[in-house]
CSV table of C-alpha atoms and ligand atoms in Angstrom, one decimal:
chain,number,residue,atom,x,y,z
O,1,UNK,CA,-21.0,26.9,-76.6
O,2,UNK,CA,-18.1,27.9,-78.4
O,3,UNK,CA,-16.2,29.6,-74.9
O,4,UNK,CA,-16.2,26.3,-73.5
O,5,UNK,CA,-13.1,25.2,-75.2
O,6,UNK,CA,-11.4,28.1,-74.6
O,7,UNK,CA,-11.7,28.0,-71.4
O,8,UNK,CA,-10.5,24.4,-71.4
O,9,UNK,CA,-7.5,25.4,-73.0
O,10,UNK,CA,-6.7,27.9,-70.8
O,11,UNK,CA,-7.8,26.0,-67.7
O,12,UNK,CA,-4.9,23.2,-69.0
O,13,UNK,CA,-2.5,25.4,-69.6
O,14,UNK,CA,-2.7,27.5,-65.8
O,15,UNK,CA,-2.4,24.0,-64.2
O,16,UNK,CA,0.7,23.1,-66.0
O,17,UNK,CA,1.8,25.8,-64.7
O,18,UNK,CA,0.8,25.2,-61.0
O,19,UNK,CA,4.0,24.2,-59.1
O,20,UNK,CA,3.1,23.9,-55.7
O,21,UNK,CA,-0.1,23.3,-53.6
O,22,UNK,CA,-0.5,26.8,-53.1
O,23,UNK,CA,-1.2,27.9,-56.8
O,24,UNK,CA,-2.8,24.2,-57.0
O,25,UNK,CA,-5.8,25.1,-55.0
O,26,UNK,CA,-5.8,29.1,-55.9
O,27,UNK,CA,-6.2,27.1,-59.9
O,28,UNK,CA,-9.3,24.8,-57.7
O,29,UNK,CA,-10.9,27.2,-56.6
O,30,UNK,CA,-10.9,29.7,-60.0
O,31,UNK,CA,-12.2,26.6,-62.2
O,32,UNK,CA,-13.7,24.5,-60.0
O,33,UNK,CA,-14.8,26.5,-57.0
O,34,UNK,CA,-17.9,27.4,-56.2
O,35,UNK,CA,-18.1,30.8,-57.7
O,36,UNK,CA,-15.5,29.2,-60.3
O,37,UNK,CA,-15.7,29.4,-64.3
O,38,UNK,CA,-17.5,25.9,-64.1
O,39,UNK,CA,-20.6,26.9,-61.9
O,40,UNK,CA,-20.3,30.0,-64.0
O,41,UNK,CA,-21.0,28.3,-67.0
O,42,UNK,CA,-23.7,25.9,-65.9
O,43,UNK,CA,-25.7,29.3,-64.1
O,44,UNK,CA,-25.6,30.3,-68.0
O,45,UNK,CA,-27.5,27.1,-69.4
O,46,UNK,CA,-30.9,28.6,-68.1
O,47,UNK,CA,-30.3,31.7,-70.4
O,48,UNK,CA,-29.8,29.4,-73.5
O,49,UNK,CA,-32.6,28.7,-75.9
O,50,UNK,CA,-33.8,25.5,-75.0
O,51,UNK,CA,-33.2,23.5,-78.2
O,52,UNK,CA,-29.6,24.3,-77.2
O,53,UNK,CA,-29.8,23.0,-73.0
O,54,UNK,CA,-28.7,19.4,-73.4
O,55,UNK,CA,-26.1,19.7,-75.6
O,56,UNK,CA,-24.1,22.7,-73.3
O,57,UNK,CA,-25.3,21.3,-70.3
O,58,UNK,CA,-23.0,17.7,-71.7
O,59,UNK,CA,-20.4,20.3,-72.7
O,60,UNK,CA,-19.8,21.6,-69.7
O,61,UNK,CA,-19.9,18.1,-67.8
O,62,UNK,CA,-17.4,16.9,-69.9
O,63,UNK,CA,-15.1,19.8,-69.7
O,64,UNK,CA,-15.1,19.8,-65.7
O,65,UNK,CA,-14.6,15.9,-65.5
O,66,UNK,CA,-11.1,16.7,-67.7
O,67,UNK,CA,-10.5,19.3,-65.4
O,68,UNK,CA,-11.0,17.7,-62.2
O,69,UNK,CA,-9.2,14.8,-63.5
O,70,UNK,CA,-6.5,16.8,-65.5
O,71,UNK,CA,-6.4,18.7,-61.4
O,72,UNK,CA,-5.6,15.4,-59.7
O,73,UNK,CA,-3.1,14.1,-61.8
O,74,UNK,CA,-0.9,17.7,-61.4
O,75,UNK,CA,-1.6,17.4,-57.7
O,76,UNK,CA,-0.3,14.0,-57.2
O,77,UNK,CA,2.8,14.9,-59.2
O,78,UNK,CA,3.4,18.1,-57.2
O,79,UNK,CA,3.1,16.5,-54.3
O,80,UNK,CA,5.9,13.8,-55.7
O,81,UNK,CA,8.1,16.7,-56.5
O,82,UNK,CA,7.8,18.2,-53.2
O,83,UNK,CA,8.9,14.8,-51.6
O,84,UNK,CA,12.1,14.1,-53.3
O,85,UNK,CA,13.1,17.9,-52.8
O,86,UNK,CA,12.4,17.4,-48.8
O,87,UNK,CA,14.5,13.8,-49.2
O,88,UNK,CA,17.3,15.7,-50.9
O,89,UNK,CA,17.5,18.5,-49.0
O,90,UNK,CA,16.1,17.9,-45.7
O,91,UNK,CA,18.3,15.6,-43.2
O,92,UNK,CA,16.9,13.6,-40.5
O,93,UNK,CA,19.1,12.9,-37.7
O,94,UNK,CA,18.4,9.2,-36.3
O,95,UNK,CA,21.0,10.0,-33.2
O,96,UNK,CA,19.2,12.8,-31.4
O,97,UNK,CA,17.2,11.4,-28.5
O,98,UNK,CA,13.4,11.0,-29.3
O,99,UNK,CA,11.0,12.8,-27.3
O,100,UNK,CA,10.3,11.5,-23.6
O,101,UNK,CA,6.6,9.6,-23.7
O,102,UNK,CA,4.9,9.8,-20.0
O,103,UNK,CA,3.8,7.2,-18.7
O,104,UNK,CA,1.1,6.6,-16.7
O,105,UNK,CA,1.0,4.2,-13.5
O,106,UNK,CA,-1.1,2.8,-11.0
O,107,UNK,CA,-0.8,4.1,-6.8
O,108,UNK,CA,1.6,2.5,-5.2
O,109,UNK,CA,-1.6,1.7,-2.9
O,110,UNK,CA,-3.3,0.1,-5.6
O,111,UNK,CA,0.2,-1.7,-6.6
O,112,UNK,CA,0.2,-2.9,-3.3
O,113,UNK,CA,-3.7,-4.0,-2.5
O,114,UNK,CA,-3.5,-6.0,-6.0
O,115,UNK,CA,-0.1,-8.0,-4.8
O,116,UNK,CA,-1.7,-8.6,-1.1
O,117,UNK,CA,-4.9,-9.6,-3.4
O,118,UNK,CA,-3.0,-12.2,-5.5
O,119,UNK,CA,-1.3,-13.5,-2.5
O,120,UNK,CA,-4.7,-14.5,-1.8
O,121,UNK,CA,-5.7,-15.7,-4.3
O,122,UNK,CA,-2.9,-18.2,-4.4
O,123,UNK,CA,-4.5,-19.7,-1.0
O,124,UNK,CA,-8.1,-20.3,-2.7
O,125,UNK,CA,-9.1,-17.3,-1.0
O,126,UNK,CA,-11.6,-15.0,-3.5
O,127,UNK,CA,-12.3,-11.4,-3.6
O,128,UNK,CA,-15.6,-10.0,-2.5
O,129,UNK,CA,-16.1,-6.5,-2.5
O,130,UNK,CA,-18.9,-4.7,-0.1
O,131,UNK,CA,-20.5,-0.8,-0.1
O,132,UNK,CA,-18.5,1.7,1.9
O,133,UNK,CA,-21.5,3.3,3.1
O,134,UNK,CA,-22.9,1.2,5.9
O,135,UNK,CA,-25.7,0.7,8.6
O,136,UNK,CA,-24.5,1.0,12.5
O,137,UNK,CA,-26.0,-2.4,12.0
O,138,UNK,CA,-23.8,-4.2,9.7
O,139,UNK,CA,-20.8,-1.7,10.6
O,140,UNK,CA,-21.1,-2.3,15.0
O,141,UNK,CA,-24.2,-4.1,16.1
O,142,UNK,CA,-24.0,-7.7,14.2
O,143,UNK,CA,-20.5,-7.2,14.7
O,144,UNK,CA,-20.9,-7.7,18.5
O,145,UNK,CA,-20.9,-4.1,19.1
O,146,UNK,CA,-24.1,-2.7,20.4
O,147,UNK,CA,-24.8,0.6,21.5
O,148,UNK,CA,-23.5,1.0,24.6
O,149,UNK,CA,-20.0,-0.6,23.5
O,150,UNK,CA,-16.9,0.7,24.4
O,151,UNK,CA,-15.1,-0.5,21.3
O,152,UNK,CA,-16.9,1.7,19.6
O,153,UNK,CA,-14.6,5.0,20.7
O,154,UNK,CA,-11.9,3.2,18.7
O,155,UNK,CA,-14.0,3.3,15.9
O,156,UNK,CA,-15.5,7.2,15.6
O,157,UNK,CA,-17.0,7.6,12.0
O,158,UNK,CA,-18.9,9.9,9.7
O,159,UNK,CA,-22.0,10.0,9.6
O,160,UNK,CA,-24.8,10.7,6.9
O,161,UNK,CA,-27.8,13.1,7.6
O,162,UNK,CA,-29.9,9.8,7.6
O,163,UNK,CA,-29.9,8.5,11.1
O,164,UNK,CA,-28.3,5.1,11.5
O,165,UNK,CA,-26.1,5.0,7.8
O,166,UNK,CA,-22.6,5.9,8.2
O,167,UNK,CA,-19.7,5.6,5.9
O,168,UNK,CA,-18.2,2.1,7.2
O,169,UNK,CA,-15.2,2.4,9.7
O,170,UNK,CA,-13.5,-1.6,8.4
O,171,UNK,CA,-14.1,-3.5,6.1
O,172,UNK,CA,-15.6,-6.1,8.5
O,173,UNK,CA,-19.2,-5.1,7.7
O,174,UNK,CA,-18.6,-7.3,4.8
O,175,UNK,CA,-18.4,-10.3,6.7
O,176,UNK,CA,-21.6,-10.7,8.1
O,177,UNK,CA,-22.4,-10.0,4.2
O,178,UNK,CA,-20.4,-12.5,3.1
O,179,UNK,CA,-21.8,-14.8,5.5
O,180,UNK,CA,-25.6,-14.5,5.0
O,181,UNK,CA,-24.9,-14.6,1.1
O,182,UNK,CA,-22.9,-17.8,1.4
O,183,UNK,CA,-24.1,-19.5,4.5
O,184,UNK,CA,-24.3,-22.7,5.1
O,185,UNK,CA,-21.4,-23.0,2.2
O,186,UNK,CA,-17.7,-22.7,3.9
O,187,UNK,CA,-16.4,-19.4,2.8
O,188,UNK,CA,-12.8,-18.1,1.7
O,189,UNK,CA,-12.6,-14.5,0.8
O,190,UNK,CA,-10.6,-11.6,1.1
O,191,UNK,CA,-12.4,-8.0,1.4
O,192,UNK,CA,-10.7,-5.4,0.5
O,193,UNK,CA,-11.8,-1.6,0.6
O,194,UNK,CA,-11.9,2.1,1.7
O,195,UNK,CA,-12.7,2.5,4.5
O,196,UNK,CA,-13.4,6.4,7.0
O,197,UNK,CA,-12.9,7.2,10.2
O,198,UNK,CA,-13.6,10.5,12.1
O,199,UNK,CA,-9.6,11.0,13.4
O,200,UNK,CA,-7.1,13.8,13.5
O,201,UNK,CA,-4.8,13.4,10.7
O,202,UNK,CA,-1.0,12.7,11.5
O,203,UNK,CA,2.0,11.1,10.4
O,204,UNK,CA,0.2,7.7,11.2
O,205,UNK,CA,-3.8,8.4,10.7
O,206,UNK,CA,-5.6,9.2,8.3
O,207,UNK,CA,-9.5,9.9,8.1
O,208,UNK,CA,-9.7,7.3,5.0
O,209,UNK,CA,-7.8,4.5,4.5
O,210,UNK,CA,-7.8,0.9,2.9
O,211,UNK,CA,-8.1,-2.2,4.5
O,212,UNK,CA,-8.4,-5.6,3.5
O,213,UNK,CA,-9.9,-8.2,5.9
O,214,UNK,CA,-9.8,-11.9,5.3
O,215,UNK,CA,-11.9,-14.4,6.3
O,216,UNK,CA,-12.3,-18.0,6.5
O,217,UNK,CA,-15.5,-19.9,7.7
O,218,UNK,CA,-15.2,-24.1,7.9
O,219,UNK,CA,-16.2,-27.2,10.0
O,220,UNK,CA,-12.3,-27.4,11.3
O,221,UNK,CA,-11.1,-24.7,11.8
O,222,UNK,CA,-8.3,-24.1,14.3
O,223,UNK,CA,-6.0,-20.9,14.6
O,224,UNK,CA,-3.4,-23.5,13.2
O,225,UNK,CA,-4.7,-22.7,10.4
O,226,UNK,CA,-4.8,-18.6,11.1
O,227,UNK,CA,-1.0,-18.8,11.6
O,228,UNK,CA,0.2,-20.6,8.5
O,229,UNK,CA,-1.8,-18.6,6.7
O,230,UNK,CA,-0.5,-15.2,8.0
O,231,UNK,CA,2.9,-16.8,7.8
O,232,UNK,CA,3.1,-17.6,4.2
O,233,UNK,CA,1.3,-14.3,3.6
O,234,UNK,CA,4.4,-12.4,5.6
O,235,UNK,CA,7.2,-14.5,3.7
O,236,UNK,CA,5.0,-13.8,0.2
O,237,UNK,CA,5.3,-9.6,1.0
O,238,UNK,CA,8.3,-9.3,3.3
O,239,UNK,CA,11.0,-11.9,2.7
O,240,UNK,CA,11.3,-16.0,2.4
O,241,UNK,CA,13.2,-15.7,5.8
O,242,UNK,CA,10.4,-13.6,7.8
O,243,UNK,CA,9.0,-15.2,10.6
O,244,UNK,CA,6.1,-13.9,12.9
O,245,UNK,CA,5.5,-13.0,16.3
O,246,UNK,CA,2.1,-13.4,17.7
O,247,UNK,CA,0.2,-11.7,20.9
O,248,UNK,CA,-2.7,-12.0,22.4
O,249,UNK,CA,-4.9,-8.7,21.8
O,250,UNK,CA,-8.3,-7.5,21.7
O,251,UNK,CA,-11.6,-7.1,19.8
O,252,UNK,CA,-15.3,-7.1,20.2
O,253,UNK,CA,-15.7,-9.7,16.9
O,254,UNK,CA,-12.6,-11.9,17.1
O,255,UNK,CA,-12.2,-14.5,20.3
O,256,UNK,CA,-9.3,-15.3,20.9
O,257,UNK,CA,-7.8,-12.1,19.3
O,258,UNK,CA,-4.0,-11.5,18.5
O,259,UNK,CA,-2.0,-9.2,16.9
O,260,UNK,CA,0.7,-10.1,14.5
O,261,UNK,CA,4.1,-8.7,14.3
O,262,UNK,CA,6.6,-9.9,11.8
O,263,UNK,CA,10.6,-9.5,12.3
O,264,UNK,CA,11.7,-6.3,11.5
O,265,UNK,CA,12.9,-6.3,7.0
O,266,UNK,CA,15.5,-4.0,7.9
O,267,UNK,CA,17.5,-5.1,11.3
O,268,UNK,CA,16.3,-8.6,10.5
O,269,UNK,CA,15.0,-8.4,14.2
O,270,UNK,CA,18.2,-7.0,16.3
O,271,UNK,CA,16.5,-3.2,16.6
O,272,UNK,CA,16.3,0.0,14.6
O,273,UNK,CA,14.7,3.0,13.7
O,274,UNK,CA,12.2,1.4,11.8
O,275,UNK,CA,11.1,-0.7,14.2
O,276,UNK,CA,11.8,1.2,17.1
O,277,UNK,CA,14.5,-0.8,18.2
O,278,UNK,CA,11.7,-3.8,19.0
O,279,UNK,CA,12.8,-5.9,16.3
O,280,UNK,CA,9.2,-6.3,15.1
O,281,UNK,CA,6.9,-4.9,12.8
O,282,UNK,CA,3.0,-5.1,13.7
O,283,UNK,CA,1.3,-6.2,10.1
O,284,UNK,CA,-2.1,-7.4,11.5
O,285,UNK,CA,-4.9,-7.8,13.9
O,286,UNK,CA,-6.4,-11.3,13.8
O,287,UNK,CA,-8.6,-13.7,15.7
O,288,UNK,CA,-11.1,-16.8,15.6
O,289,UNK,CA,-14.3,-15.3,14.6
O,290,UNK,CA,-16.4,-14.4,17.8
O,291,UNK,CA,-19.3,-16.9,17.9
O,292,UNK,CA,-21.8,-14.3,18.0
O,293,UNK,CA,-20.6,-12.7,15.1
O,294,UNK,CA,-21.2,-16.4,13.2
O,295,UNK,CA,-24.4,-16.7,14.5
O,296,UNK,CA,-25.5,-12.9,13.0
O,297,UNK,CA,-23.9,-14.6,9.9
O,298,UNK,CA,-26.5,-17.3,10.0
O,299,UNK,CA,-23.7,-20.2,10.8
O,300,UNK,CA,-24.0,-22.3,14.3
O,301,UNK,CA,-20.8,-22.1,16.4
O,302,UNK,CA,-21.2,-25.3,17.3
O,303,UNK,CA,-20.9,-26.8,13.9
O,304,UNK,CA,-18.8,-23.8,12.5
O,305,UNK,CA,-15.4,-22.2,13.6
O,306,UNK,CA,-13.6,-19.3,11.5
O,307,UNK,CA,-10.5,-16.7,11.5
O,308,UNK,CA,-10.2,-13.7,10.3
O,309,UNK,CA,-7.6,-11.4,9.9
O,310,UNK,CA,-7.4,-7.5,8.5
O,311,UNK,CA,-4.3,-5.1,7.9
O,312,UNK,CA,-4.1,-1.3,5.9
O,313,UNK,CA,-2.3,-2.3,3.0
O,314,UNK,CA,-0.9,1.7,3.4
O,315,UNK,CA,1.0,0.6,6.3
O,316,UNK,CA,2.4,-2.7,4.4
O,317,UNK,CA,3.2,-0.7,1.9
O,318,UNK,CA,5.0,2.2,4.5
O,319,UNK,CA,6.9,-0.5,6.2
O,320,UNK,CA,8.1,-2.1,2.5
O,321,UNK,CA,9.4,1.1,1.8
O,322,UNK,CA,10.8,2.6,5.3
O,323,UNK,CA,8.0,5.4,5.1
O,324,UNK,CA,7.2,7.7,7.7
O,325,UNK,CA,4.0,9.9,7.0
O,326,UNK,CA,0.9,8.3,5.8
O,327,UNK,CA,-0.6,11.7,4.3
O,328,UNK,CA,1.5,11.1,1.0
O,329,UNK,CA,-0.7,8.2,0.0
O,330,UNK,CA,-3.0,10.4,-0.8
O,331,UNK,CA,-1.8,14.1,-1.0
O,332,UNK,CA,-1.7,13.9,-4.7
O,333,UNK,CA,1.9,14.9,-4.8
O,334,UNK,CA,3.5,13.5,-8.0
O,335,UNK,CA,7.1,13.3,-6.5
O,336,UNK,CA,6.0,11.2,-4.1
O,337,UNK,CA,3.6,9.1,-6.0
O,338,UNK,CA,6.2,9.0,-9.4
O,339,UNK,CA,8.6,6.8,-7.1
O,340,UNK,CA,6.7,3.7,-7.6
E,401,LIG,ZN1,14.4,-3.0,12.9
């Protein structure tokens, strides 16, 4: 027993000495550590007589409770001393420029679906979202496209190994969705959505794209109502001054059918590149929903009238900004896609 003060002793007097963490943890690691003078010491108490165990064993508890204690206190205080030498040596300079943080964003096609969304939503219209992978059922047939239809060449797609589920060419599928989930309840809702089609890509096409289709079902409803809602929807995205053009058009689910062109943003409607010296920019297909295509909704076309309406928010989004090639959107090229 009689080493153990000793080594106290000397144990104090090498941590006085410790003036930095380096010699603060060689110190640990010699008295404390695990092949240290401590564990040393206790290894010996199973060599003692045993009258004499209790009493050592207490020794050497007591003398490595100092020691860890005694080890803090000199840590803390080297660590003080280090601080105020950094404070009065080191300078920090509060003019250099700090260090640039990047910043994530969201696609400017995403930036532009949400505003065409909340436009929307503004008119009581909600969002109801549908699968991309379809049936030829949902996607052409209940649409008023059967087989032999052909519509359907404007519409090529890709299809799955499964005969008769394709990956949806519109979002129009989500109509008759819509409709059988909702009938006989009126029905306000905007669909928006990826949707595929099999197409060479070029400047203007692209084999996926979004869409987002609106559609209204009611007792009375008139293309009146069509109009002033593609109008405020124009003057919301391109301008309080916009007005639209309307012509008649075609598809196999919309009857009457139109297409909707709104004055060109840059010319203001007196011809230019952008709008290939028409004067007008085509935003939208449209059309009173085709009374077949409420009946495969489960709603009778003679109690029931509808319109509905779809655009590619990419094209919005190309006209907003005067852009020419479609393939950007999604071509992953962070100079393109940092611009927004
Ligand atoms: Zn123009």
């Amino acid at each position: 027993m009689s080493d153990l003060p000793a080594l106290e002793k000397s144990a104090l007097e090498e941590l006085r000495a410790c003036s930095d963490e380096q010699a603060l943890r060689a110190w640990n690691s010699k008295y404390l550590g695990d092949n240290g003078a401590i564990k040393l010491a206790l290894k010996k108490i199973g060599s003692l007589p045993a009258a004499e165990r209790p009493a050592y064993g207490q020794q050497v508890n007591r003398v490595k409770q100092t020691l860890d204690q005694a080890h803090q206190e000199q840590e803390g205080k080297v660590k003080q001393t280090e601080l105020e030498r950094a404070l009065a040596t080191e300078t920090l300079d509060v003019t250099l420029p700090g260090r640039p943080v990047a910043r994530g964003r969201l696609h400017v096609a995403t930036q532009t679906m949400r505003q065409i969304l909340a436009i929307f939503a503004d008119m009581g219209f909600q969002v109801y979202r549908s699968r991309e992978v379809e049936d030829d059922l949902t996607n052409f047939e209940l649409l008023n496209m059967p087989p032999h239809h052909p519509a359907r060449d404007m519409w090529d797609t890709f299809h799955t190994t499964t005969p008769g589920v394709l990956l949806r060419t519109h979002t129009s599928p989500g109509q008759i969705h819509v409709m059988r989930e909702l009938c006989p309840e009126p029905i306000r809702v905007v669909l928006p959505g990826m949707c595929y089609r099999y197409e060479q890509i070029t400047t203007r096409s692209e084999i996926m794209f979004q869409q987002v289709e609106g559609l209204a079902v009611g007792t009375s409803i008139t293309m009146a109502d069509l109009k002033g809602t593609i109008t405020s929807f124009a003057r919301r995205v391109f301008g309080a001054e916009r007005t639209i053009r309307i012509r008649s058009s075609y598809f196999p689910f919309t009857e009457p059918s139109i297409e909707v062109d709104v004055d060109c943003i840059l010319c203001q409607g007196s011809g230019c590149g952008l709008c290939k010296q028409t004067g007008w920019l085509e935003i939208m297909g449209a059309g009173m929903v085709h009374p077949v295509v409420l009946k495969n909704g489960g709603y009778d076309p003679d109690k029931f009238s509808g319109f509905a309406f779809g655009m590619g928010p990419q094209r919005i989004t190309m006209l907003k900004y005067a852009m020419t090639d479609i393939r950007l959107f999604w071509g992953n090229d962070l100079r393109f896609l940092q611009q927004f």
